Short mmCIF file of C-alpha atoms and ligand atoms in Angstrom, two decimals:
data_model
loop_
_atom_site.label_atom_id
_atom_site.label_comp_id
_atom_site.label_asym_id
_atom_site.label_seq_id
_atom_site.Cartn_x
_atom_site.Cartn_y
_atom_site.Cartn_z
CA MET J 9 0.00 0.00 0.00
CA PHE J 10 1.02 3.67 -0.38
CA ALA J 11 2.34 5.28 2.81
CA VAL J 12 4.33 8.26 4.11
CA THR J 13 7.17 7.15 6.38
CA ALA J 14 9.97 8.51 8.51
CA ALA J 15 12.95 6.63 7.08
CA ARG J 16 15.74 8.60 8.76
CA ILE J 17 16.16 11.14 11.54
CA ASP J 18 17.69 14.56 10.89
CA ALA J 19 17.26 17.20 13.59
CA ASP J 20 18.16 20.09 11.24
CA ASP J 21 16.69 18.90 7.94
CA PRO J 22 13.61 16.87 8.91
CA LEU J 23 12.27 16.59 5.33
CA SER J 24 15.38 14.66 4.24
CA GLY J 25 14.07 11.61 6.14
CA LEU J 26 10.53 11.77 4.72
CA GLU J 27 9.76 9.01 2.21
CA LEU J 28 6.64 8.39 0.12
CA GLY J 29 6.04 5.04 -1.52
CA GLU J 30 5.10 1.39 -1.07
CA HIS J 31 4.96 -0.03 2.45
CA PRO J 32 3.85 -3.49 3.69
CA GLU J 33 0.20 -3.95 4.71
CA PRO J 34 -0.41 -3.45 8.47
CA ASN J 35 0.36 -6.26 10.88
CA VAL J 36 -2.82 -6.79 12.97
CA PRO J 37 -2.17 -8.19 16.50
CA GLY J 38 -4.92 -9.89 18.55
CA GLY J 39 -7.53 -7.37 19.77
CA TRP J 40 -6.60 -4.97 16.96
CA THR J 41 -8.46 -4.19 13.76
CA THR J 42 -7.85 -2.47 10.44
CA VAL J 43 -9.19 0.95 9.43
CA THR J 44 -9.34 2.09 5.81
CA VAL J 45 -8.15 5.69 6.00
CA LYS J 46 -10.33 8.29 4.25
CA ALA J 47 -8.59 11.35 5.73
CA ALA J 48 -5.60 11.94 7.99
CA ALA J 49 -4.37 15.14 9.66
CA LEU J 50 -0.82 16.44 10.09
CA ASN J 51 0.47 17.45 13.53
CA HIS J 52 3.70 19.02 14.65
CA HIS J 53 4.32 15.61 16.24
CA ASP J 54 5.09 14.28 12.73
CA VAL J 55 7.79 16.93 12.29
CA TRP J 56 9.22 16.11 15.74
CA THR J 57 9.45 12.43 14.72
CA LEU J 58 11.50 13.35 11.62
CA ARG J 59 13.73 15.46 13.90
CA GLY J 60 14.21 12.47 16.23
CA VAL J 61 12.23 13.86 19.18
CA GLY J 62 10.23 11.17 21.01
CA ILE J 63 11.51 8.29 18.85
CA SER J 64 14.73 6.32 18.47
CA GLY J 65 16.34 5.31 15.18
CA ASP J 66 15.73 1.59 15.75
CA ARG J 67 11.96 2.13 15.25
CA LEU J 68 12.47 3.34 11.66
CA PRO J 69 11.14 3.14 9.04
CA ILE J 70 7.75 3.90 10.57
CA VAL J 71 4.55 5.21 8.99
CA LEU J 72 3.89 8.76 10.24
CA GLY J 73 0.56 10.25 11.31
CA CYS J 74 -1.51 10.14 14.52
CA ASP J 75 -4.92 11.30 13.31
CA ALA J 76 -7.34 9.51 11.00
CA ALA J 77 -10.97 9.00 10.14
CA GLY J 78 -12.19 6.22 7.88
CA TYR J 79 -14.09 2.94 7.70
CA ASP J 80 -13.75 0.03 10.10
CA GLU J 81 -13.90 -3.61 8.92
CA ASP J 82 -17.75 -3.49 9.03
CA ASP J 83 -17.89 -0.30 6.95
CA ASN J 84 -18.82 1.90 9.93
CA GLU J 85 -17.51 5.48 9.81
CA VAL J 86 -14.98 5.90 12.62
CA VAL J 87 -12.49 8.31 14.15
CA VAL J 88 -9.26 6.74 15.41
CA HIS J 89 -8.13 7.55 18.97
CA ALA J 90 -4.35 8.03 18.69
CA VAL J 91 -3.30 7.05 22.22
CA ILE J 92 -2.20 3.42 22.49
CA GLY J 93 -2.39 2.70 26.19
CA ASP J 94 -4.09 0.72 28.93
CA PRO J 95 -6.51 2.77 31.06
CA ASP J 96 -6.07 0.28 33.96
CA ALA J 97 -2.32 0.97 33.97
CA GLY J 98 -3.04 4.71 34.24
CA GLY J 99 -5.63 4.64 37.03
CA GLY J 100 -8.49 4.81 34.51
CA ASP J 101 -6.74 7.24 32.12
CA GLU J 102 -4.71 5.74 29.27
CA THR J 103 -2.73 8.98 28.87
CA LEU J 104 -1.25 8.23 32.33
CA ASP J 105 -0.20 4.66 31.44
CA PRO J 106 3.61 4.85 31.81
CA ARG J 107 3.93 2.68 28.69
CA ARG J 108 1.47 4.62 26.51
CA SER J 109 2.48 5.73 23.06
CA LEU J 110 0.86 7.59 20.18
CA LEU J 111 0.26 6.03 16.79
CA SER J 112 3.47 6.43 14.73
CA GLU J 113 5.75 6.21 17.82
CA ARG J 114 5.87 2.44 18.36
CA HIS J 115 3.26 1.24 15.85
CA ASP J 116 2.80 2.37 12.26
CA GLY J 117 0.72 5.54 11.94
CA VAL J 118 -2.12 6.65 9.71
CA PHE J 119 -0.47 8.31 6.67
CA ALA J 120 -1.30 5.21 4.64
CA GLU J 121 -4.22 3.55 2.91
CA ARG J 122 -4.80 1.27 5.91
CA VAL J 123 -3.79 1.28 9.59
CA ALA J 124 -4.02 -1.30 12.40
CA VAL J 125 -5.35 -0.01 15.73
CA PRO J 126 -6.64 -1.52 18.99
CA ARG J 127 -10.38 -2.17 18.70
CA ARG J 128 -11.10 0.10 21.71
CA ASN J 129 -9.53 3.02 19.86
CA LEU J 130 -12.41 3.30 17.40
CA VAL J 131 -14.91 6.08 18.11
CA PRO J 132 -18.04 6.52 15.94
CA LYS J 133 -17.71 9.43 13.51
CA PRO J 134 -20.71 11.76 13.69
CA ALA J 135 -22.42 11.99 10.31
CA ALA J 136 -22.43 15.79 10.66
CA LEU J 137 -18.64 15.94 10.31
CA SER J 138 -16.84 15.17 7.06
CA PHE J 139 -13.99 12.65 7.14
CA GLU J 140 -11.59 15.58 6.71
CA GLU J 141 -13.06 17.43 9.71
CA ALA J 142 -13.22 14.30 11.86
CA ALA J 143 -9.56 13.52 11.11
CA CYS J 144 -8.55 16.77 12.86
CA LEU J 145 -10.02 15.75 16.21
CA PRO J 146 -7.82 13.02 17.78
CA THR J 147 -4.68 15.07 18.54
CA ALA J 148 -4.98 18.86 18.20
CA TYR J 149 -8.68 19.17 19.07
CA LEU J 150 -8.58 16.52 21.82
CA THR J 151 -5.55 18.24 23.35
CA ALA J 152 -7.36 21.59 23.24
CA TYR J 153 -10.52 20.00 24.72
CA LYS J 154 -8.61 18.60 27.70
CA MET J 155 -6.64 21.83 28.22
CA LEU J 156 -9.89 23.81 28.31
CA PHE J 157 -12.30 21.53 30.12
CA GLU J 158 -10.11 19.38 32.39
CA LYS J 159 -6.90 21.30 33.03
CA SER J 160 -7.70 25.03 32.95
CA GLY J 161 -9.63 24.94 36.24
CA VAL J 162 -11.68 28.02 35.26
CA GLN J 163 -15.30 28.38 34.25
CA PRO J 164 -16.83 29.90 31.11
CA GLY J 165 -16.56 33.69 31.19
CA ALA J 166 -12.93 33.53 32.35
CA THR J 167 -10.25 35.10 30.14
CA LEU J 168 -7.79 32.74 28.43
CA LEU J 169 -4.70 33.79 26.47
CA VAL J 170 -3.82 31.48 23.57
CA GLN J 171 -0.19 31.85 22.49
CA GLY J 172 0.56 31.39 18.76
CA ALA J 173 -2.90 31.72 17.21
CA GLY J 174 -2.21 29.99 13.91
CA GLY J 175 -1.33 26.48 15.09
CA GLY J 176 -3.51 23.40 14.98
CA VAL J 177 -3.93 23.26 18.76
CA ALA J 178 -4.22 27.05 19.01
CA THR J 179 -7.03 27.36 16.44
CA ALA J 180 -8.79 24.48 18.22
CA LEU J 181 -8.48 26.35 21.53
CA ILE J 182 -10.01 29.48 19.98
CA LEU J 183 -12.91 27.61 18.37
CA LEU J 184 -13.76 25.28 21.26
CA GLY J 185 -13.11 27.93 23.93
CA ARG J 186 -15.27 30.51 22.20
CA ALA J 187 -18.11 28.01 21.72
CA ALA J 188 -17.97 27.20 25.46
CA GLY J 189 -18.21 30.86 26.49
CA TYR J 190 -14.63 31.70 27.46
CA ARG J 191 -13.20 35.11 26.54
CA ILE J 192 -10.28 34.23 24.28
CA TRP J 193 -7.32 36.51 23.69
CA ALA J 194 -4.68 35.32 21.25
CA THR J 195 -1.17 36.24 20.12
CA SER J 196 0.54 35.60 16.80
CA ARG J 197 3.75 36.54 15.03
CA SER J 198 1.77 37.53 11.96
CA GLU J 199 -0.71 40.36 11.49
CA ALA J 200 -2.67 38.30 8.95
CA LYS J 201 -3.01 35.47 11.49
CA ARG J 202 -4.10 37.92 14.20
CA ASP J 203 -6.87 39.12 11.88
CA ARG J 204 -7.92 35.55 11.19
CA ALA J 205 -7.92 34.76 14.93
CA LEU J 206 -10.43 37.58 15.45
CA LYS J 207 -12.63 36.26 12.65
CA LEU J 208 -12.43 32.80 14.21
CA GLY J 209 -13.83 34.04 17.51
CA ALA J 210 -10.95 35.51 19.53
CA ASP J 211 -12.09 38.58 21.41
CA GLN J 212 -8.75 40.40 20.95
CA ALA J 213 -5.46 39.55 19.23
CA PHE J 214 -1.98 40.85 20.07
CA GLU J 215 1.59 40.72 18.82
CA ASN J 216 3.82 38.23 20.64
CA GLY J 217 5.00 39.78 23.90
CA ALA J 218 2.48 42.67 23.84
CA ARG J 219 1.28 44.26 27.08
CA LEU J 220 -2.33 43.11 27.58
CA PRO J 221 -5.20 45.36 28.68
CA GLU J 222 -5.41 43.31 31.88
CA ARG J 223 -3.93 40.11 33.26
CA VAL J 224 -5.65 36.86 32.33
CA ASP J 225 -6.89 33.88 34.35
CA VAL J 226 -5.16 31.17 32.29
CA VAL J 227 -2.57 31.01 29.51
CA MET J 228 -2.72 28.19 26.97
CA GLU J 229 0.88 27.53 25.98
CA THR J 230 2.08 25.38 23.07
CA VAL J 231 4.81 27.69 21.71
CA GLY J 232 7.23 27.33 24.65
CA GLN J 233 10.49 29.25 24.76
CA ALA J 234 9.47 32.14 22.49
CA THR J 235 6.40 33.04 24.55
CA TRP J 236 7.09 31.66 28.07
CA ALA J 237 8.23 34.94 29.67
CA HIS J 238 5.14 36.67 28.29
CA SER J 239 2.91 33.86 29.54
CA VAL J 240 4.29 34.16 33.06
CA ARG J 241 3.91 37.96 33.05
CA SER J 242 0.39 37.91 31.60
CA LEU J 243 -1.23 35.97 34.46
CA LYS J 244 -3.22 37.30 37.39
CA PRO J 245 -1.85 36.31 40.80
CA GLY J 246 -2.91 32.69 41.34
CA GLY J 247 -3.29 32.13 37.59
CA ARG J 248 -2.38 29.04 35.66
CA ILE J 249 -0.36 28.13 32.58
CA VAL J 250 -1.61 25.00 30.86
CA ILE J 251 1.26 23.75 28.71
CA ALA J 252 0.94 21.13 25.99
CA GLY J 253 3.82 21.94 23.68
CA ALA J 254 7.11 23.75 23.16
CA THR J 255 7.43 24.28 19.41
CA SER J 256 10.03 27.05 19.68
CA GLY J 257 12.18 25.33 22.35
CA ASP J 258 11.71 23.83 25.81
CA ALA J 259 14.36 25.51 27.95
CA PRO J 260 13.36 29.14 28.60
CA PRO J 261 14.32 30.68 31.96
CA ALA J 262 11.81 29.19 34.42
CA GLU J 263 11.02 32.56 36.09
CA LEU J 264 10.83 30.78 39.45
CA THR J 265 10.61 33.95 41.51
CA ARG J 266 7.57 35.15 39.63
CA VAL J 267 6.02 31.68 39.77
CA PHE J 268 6.15 31.49 43.59
CA PHE J 269 5.68 35.18 44.34
CA THR J 270 2.49 35.47 42.29
CA GLN J 271 1.48 31.89 43.21
CA LEU J 272 1.14 30.60 39.67
CA SER J 273 0.50 27.00 38.71
CA VAL J 274 2.01 25.28 35.71
CA THR J 275 -0.03 22.31 34.52
CA GLY J 276 1.14 19.91 31.84
CA SER J 277 -1.43 18.39 29.49
CA THR J 278 -1.12 15.62 26.92
CA MET J 279 -3.76 14.32 24.51
CA GLY J 280 -6.95 12.97 26.17
CA THR J 281 -8.83 9.75 26.79
CA ARG J 282 -10.98 7.80 24.37
CA ASP J 283 -14.07 8.94 26.31
CA GLN J 284 -13.00 12.57 26.01
CA LEU J 285 -12.61 12.08 22.24
CA ALA J 286 -16.17 10.70 22.12
CA ARG J 287 -17.41 13.74 24.10
CA LEU J 288 -15.47 16.06 21.78
CA THR J 289 -17.27 14.60 18.75
CA ARG J 290 -20.58 15.32 20.51
CA PHE J 291 -19.39 18.82 21.46
CA CYS J 292 -18.81 19.52 17.75
CA GLU J 293 -22.23 18.11 16.86
CA GLN J 294 -24.03 20.10 19.56
CA THR J 295 -22.28 23.47 19.09
CA GLY J 296 -21.82 23.36 15.32
CA VAL J 297 -18.05 23.89 15.76
CA ARG J 298 -16.08 22.42 12.86
CA PRO J 299 -12.29 22.04 12.82
CA LEU J 300 -10.54 24.71 10.82
CA ILE J 301 -8.70 23.21 7.84
CA ASP J 302 -5.97 25.30 6.22
CA ARG J 303 -5.61 22.97 3.24
CA THR J 304 -6.45 19.44 2.07
CA LEU J 305 -3.84 17.65 -0.04
CA PRO J 306 -3.61 14.22 -1.65
CA LEU J 307 -1.40 12.00 0.54
CA ALA J 308 1.00 11.80 -2.40
CA HIS J 309 1.64 15.56 -1.91
CA ALA J 310 2.27 15.23 1.83
CA ARG J 311 5.70 16.85 1.51
CA ASP J 312 4.02 20.20 0.68
CA GLY J 313 2.04 20.04 3.92
CA PHE J 314 5.13 19.24 6.00
CA GLN J 315 6.98 22.11 4.33
CA ALA J 316 4.19 24.59 5.18
CA MET J 317 4.16 23.43 8.80
CA ILE J 318 7.94 23.75 9.18
CA LYS J 319 7.80 27.27 7.70
CA GLY J 320 4.92 28.20 10.05
CA ASP J 321 2.89 29.06 6.97
CA LEU J 322 -0.41 27.65 8.28
CA PHE J 323 -3.63 28.73 9.93
CA GLY J 324 -5.39 25.58 11.10
CA LYS J 325 -4.94 21.97 10.07
CA VAL J 326 -3.40 20.23 7.07
CA VAL J 327 -5.43 17.21 5.98
CA PHE J 328 -4.26 14.43 3.64
CA THR J 329 -6.50 12.14 1.64
CA PRO J 330 -5.07 8.80 0.48
N1 NAP G 26 0.86 17.47 24.57
C1 NAP G 26 0.16 17.02 23.55
O1 NAP G 26 -0.61 16.07 23.66
C2 NAP G 26 0.24 17.75 22.26
C3 NAP G 26 -0.76 17.60 21.31
C4 NAP G 26 -0.70 18.36 20.16
C5 NAP G 26 0.40 19.22 19.96
N2 NAP G 26 1.38 19.28 20.88
C6 NAP G 26 2.53 20.19 20.68
O2 NAP G 26 2.03 21.51 20.60
C7 NAP G 26 2.79 22.27 19.66
C8 NAP G 26 1.86 22.82 18.60
O3 NAP G 26 1.39 21.73 17.81
P1 NAP G 26 0.54 21.99 16.50
O4 NAP G 26 0.33 20.67 15.86
O5 NAP G 26 -0.59 22.89 16.83
O6 NAP G 26 1.64 22.79 15.63
P2 NAP G 26 1.48 23.85 14.46
O7 NAP G 26 0.13 23.72 13.85
O8 NAP G 26 2.69 23.70 13.61
O9 NAP G 26 1.56 25.24 15.24
C9 NAP G 26 2.78 25.83 15.60
C10 NAP G 26 2.49 26.97 16.56
O10 NAP G 26 3.66 27.54 17.10
C11 NAP G 26 3.68 28.95 16.95
N3 NAP G 26 5.11 29.25 16.77
C12 NAP G 26 6.03 28.46 16.16
N4 NAP G 26 7.24 29.01 16.25
C13 NAP G 26 7.10 30.14 16.93
C14 NAP G 26 8.01 31.15 17.34
N5 NAP G 26 9.30 31.11 17.08
N6 NAP G 26 7.50 32.18 18.02
C15 NAP G 26 6.21 32.25 18.30
N7 NAP G 26 5.31 31.32 17.92
C16 NAP G 26 5.76 30.28 17.25
C17 NAP G 26 2.71 29.25 15.84
O11 NAP G 26 2.07 30.48 16.09
P3 NAP G 26 1.89 31.69 15.02
O12 NAP G 26 2.36 31.19 13.68
O13 NAP G 26 0.46 32.07 15.05
O14 NAP G 26 2.75 32.78 15.57
C18 NAP G 26 1.72 28.12 16.01
O15 NAP G 26 0.78 28.39 17.04
C19 NAP G 26 3.84 21.30 19.09
O16 NAP G 26 5.07 21.51 19.76
C20 NAP G 26 3.27 19.93 19.39
O17 NAP G 26 4.27 18.96 19.53
C21 NAP G 26 1.32 18.57 22.02
#
């Protein structure tokens, strides 16, 4: 079958290890099943894999891609939960299983015509969402859902700052947060993206590092080093940073004095559970929110999507169709 794989790791030139071509059919262990992929979404995770972050060379070649929607073996329309883990080993939460992985880390991912996944990882796709929209949910939108509704600790009406408006997780935070009644402020490096953030539902948009009209209750951080100091300074005393990513680097000064003196909390967040993914699909059905897709490309043109992501030339998700 046709697939997009990470064949080599190169921290500085990630695209040099990207290969498109024939790959063996999925191996299907007991308790697993095969999904025929109709649409798959790109995440920064796929770029990290090519850079060698979160994976070792002995796992290569491996099919990339965490997020897919398609048909199960009985022709039901499904969304694929990307977390491979045992809820019992994580106290009821598979994201806390110490051995959990994401599709494309230990097992072949979804940038292929077919993918093998544990049976429990199939979630019904709502008819109201297209395959392309549904494929955006399992990583970026699920991460945003958990950041907002499990980790933020604040109720609708609170003010949330989303750093880096254009990203997949960031646009999800704006859309889901707005629909749930939070006041969303956003930052972006680009004026065009700030304008688009406002159109998407952000209440105000600012340049990176800008002084805000007032301090916020929570900062949603996925940019990391480039925005960390601003995140720490933008919070009310007792406020919280929910961090799910560090695209621009993960070693900024920790600002410990400000953290303890203004009694901030820093809360890490990763992915979500299968049940949260099922609730997210219902949230989209009930509110009418649809994932924002920057572009849809044939899987055979996947390199163009990776290139746009590496350049930061995106607003929303890149979707591939096999
Ligand atoms: N913990 C988890 O479960 C989880 C799940 C999903 C993603 N993540 C992580 O979250 C991060 C975002 O993922 P994504 O898929 O949304 O990526 P993406 O679509 O490529 O978005 C990249 C984001 O980073 C911002 N950015 C990049 N470089 C920047 C810089 N130098 N200065 C300021 N902003 C910069 C962009 O903002 P502007 O272009 O608007 O300025 C944009 O918001 C990644 O690091 C990813 O690994 C983690």
